[in-house]
Amino acid sequence: FMAWGNASIASINRQIRPAIMATIAFVVIIFSITHTSAAYATAGLGLAAWVLISSITAFIKRPQFKNLPMCMAHAGVGVFVAGVVGVG
């Protein structure tokens, strides 16, 4: 978790690097499967993956019950985005 306005760029980079790497890997795999005809869908699924992976990473870093509702809510947003992209 980062303090609003108090975290340094190096600290932010170090904390979000695993989620960025996993999201990039996910987008590359999806893009290679769907090819260029579904670039917007790939971007939408990448956004959904980013939200899901970030919420899972946040809960893994601080597995306390008080963080669970926030992480589940963000994961729900990720699932919602994936559903909207999948239907559209």
Short mmCIF file of C-alpha atoms in Angstrom, two decimals:
data_model
loop_
_atom_site.label_atom_id
_atom_site.label_comp_id
_atom_site.label_asym_id
_atom_site.label_seq_id
_atom_site.Cartn_x
_atom_site.Cartn_y
_atom_site.Cartn_z
CA PHE A 1 0.00 0.00 0.00
CA MET A 2 1.24 3.47 -0.81
CA ALA A 3 0.68 6.64 1.12
CA TRP A 4 -1.03 9.24 -1.03
CA GLY A 5 1.44 11.99 -1.90
CA ASN A 6 4.21 10.57 0.27
CA ALA A 7 5.55 7.63 -1.77
CA SER A 8 8.62 8.07 -3.93
CA ILE A 9 8.70 7.02 -7.59
CA ALA A 10 11.25 4.28 -6.80
CA SER A 11 9.01 2.89 -4.06
CA ILE A 12 5.97 2.92 -6.32
CA ASN A 13 7.91 1.26 -9.13
CA ARG A 14 9.16 -1.47 -6.80
CA GLN A 15 5.68 -2.18 -5.46
CA ILE A 16 3.83 -2.37 -8.78
CA ARG A 17 6.52 -4.12 -10.84
CA PRO A 18 5.14 -7.67 -10.30
CA ALA A 19 1.67 -6.62 -11.38
CA ILE A 20 3.03 -4.79 -14.42
CA MET A 21 5.07 -7.78 -15.54
CA ALA A 22 2.16 -10.21 -15.10
CA THR A 23 -0.20 -7.87 -16.97
CA ILE A 24 2.24 -7.42 -19.86
CA ALA A 25 2.66 -11.20 -20.11
CA PHE A 26 -1.12 -11.64 -20.08
CA VAL A 27 -1.65 -9.01 -22.79
CA VAL A 28 1.07 -10.50 -25.01
CA ILE A 29 -0.47 -13.96 -24.72
CA ILE A 30 -4.00 -12.69 -25.44
CA PHE A 31 -2.76 -10.53 -28.33
CA SER A 32 -0.91 -13.47 -29.87
CA ILE A 33 -4.04 -15.60 -29.67
CA THR A 34 -6.49 -13.00 -31.01
CA HIS A 35 -4.11 -11.22 -33.42
CA THR A 36 -4.54 -7.59 -34.43
CA SER A 37 -8.26 -7.72 -35.28
CA ALA A 38 -9.20 -7.47 -31.61
CA ALA A 39 -6.82 -4.79 -30.37
CA TYR A 40 -9.45 -3.00 -28.28
CA ALA A 41 -10.58 -6.25 -26.70
CA THR A 42 -6.98 -7.08 -25.87
CA ALA A 43 -6.53 -3.65 -24.26
CA GLY A 44 -9.74 -4.13 -22.27
CA LEU A 45 -8.68 -7.57 -21.09
CA GLY A 46 -5.30 -6.10 -20.18
CA LEU A 47 -7.05 -3.49 -18.05
CA ALA A 48 -9.12 -6.20 -16.39
CA ALA A 49 -5.98 -8.25 -15.77
CA TRP A 50 -4.22 -5.22 -14.29
CA VAL A 51 -7.02 -4.62 -11.79
CA LEU A 52 -7.30 -8.29 -10.85
CA ILE A 53 -3.56 -8.87 -10.51
CA SER A 54 -3.06 -5.65 -8.56
CA SER A 55 -5.81 -6.52 -6.09
CA ILE A 56 -4.46 -10.04 -5.61
CA THR A 57 -0.93 -8.68 -5.16
CA ALA A 58 -2.16 -6.13 -2.62
CA PHE A 59 -3.84 -8.84 -0.57
CA ILE A 60 -0.81 -11.13 -0.75
CA LYS A 61 1.44 -8.34 0.52
CA ARG A 62 -0.88 -7.58 3.46
CA PRO A 63 -3.10 -10.59 4.14
CA GLN A 64 -5.21 -9.02 6.84
CA PHE A 65 -8.96 -9.35 7.13
CA LYS A 66 -9.44 -5.58 7.06
CA ASN A 67 -7.92 -5.47 3.54
CA LEU A 68 -10.06 -8.31 2.18
CA PRO A 69 -13.21 -6.28 1.32
CA MET A 70 -11.20 -3.68 -0.59
CA CYS A 71 -9.30 -6.34 -2.54
CA MET A 72 -12.49 -8.24 -3.31
CA ALA A 73 -14.20 -5.07 -4.52
CA HIS A 74 -11.32 -4.25 -6.85
CA ALA A 75 -11.23 -7.84 -8.10
CA GLY A 76 -14.95 -7.53 -8.80
CA VAL A 77 -14.29 -4.45 -10.91
CA GLY A 78 -11.71 -6.46 -12.86
CA VAL A 79 -14.19 -9.27 -13.45
CA PHE A 80 -16.82 -6.72 -14.50
CA VAL A 81 -14.45 -5.16 -17.04
CA ALA A 82 -13.55 -8.60 -18.40
CA GLY A 83 -17.24 -9.41 -18.73
CA VAL A 84 -18.03 -6.17 -20.54
CA VAL A 85 -15.15 -6.73 -22.95
CA GLY A 86 -16.15 -10.36 -23.47
CA VAL A 87 -19.73 -9.50 -24.30
CA GLY A 88 -18.86 -6.51 -26.47
#
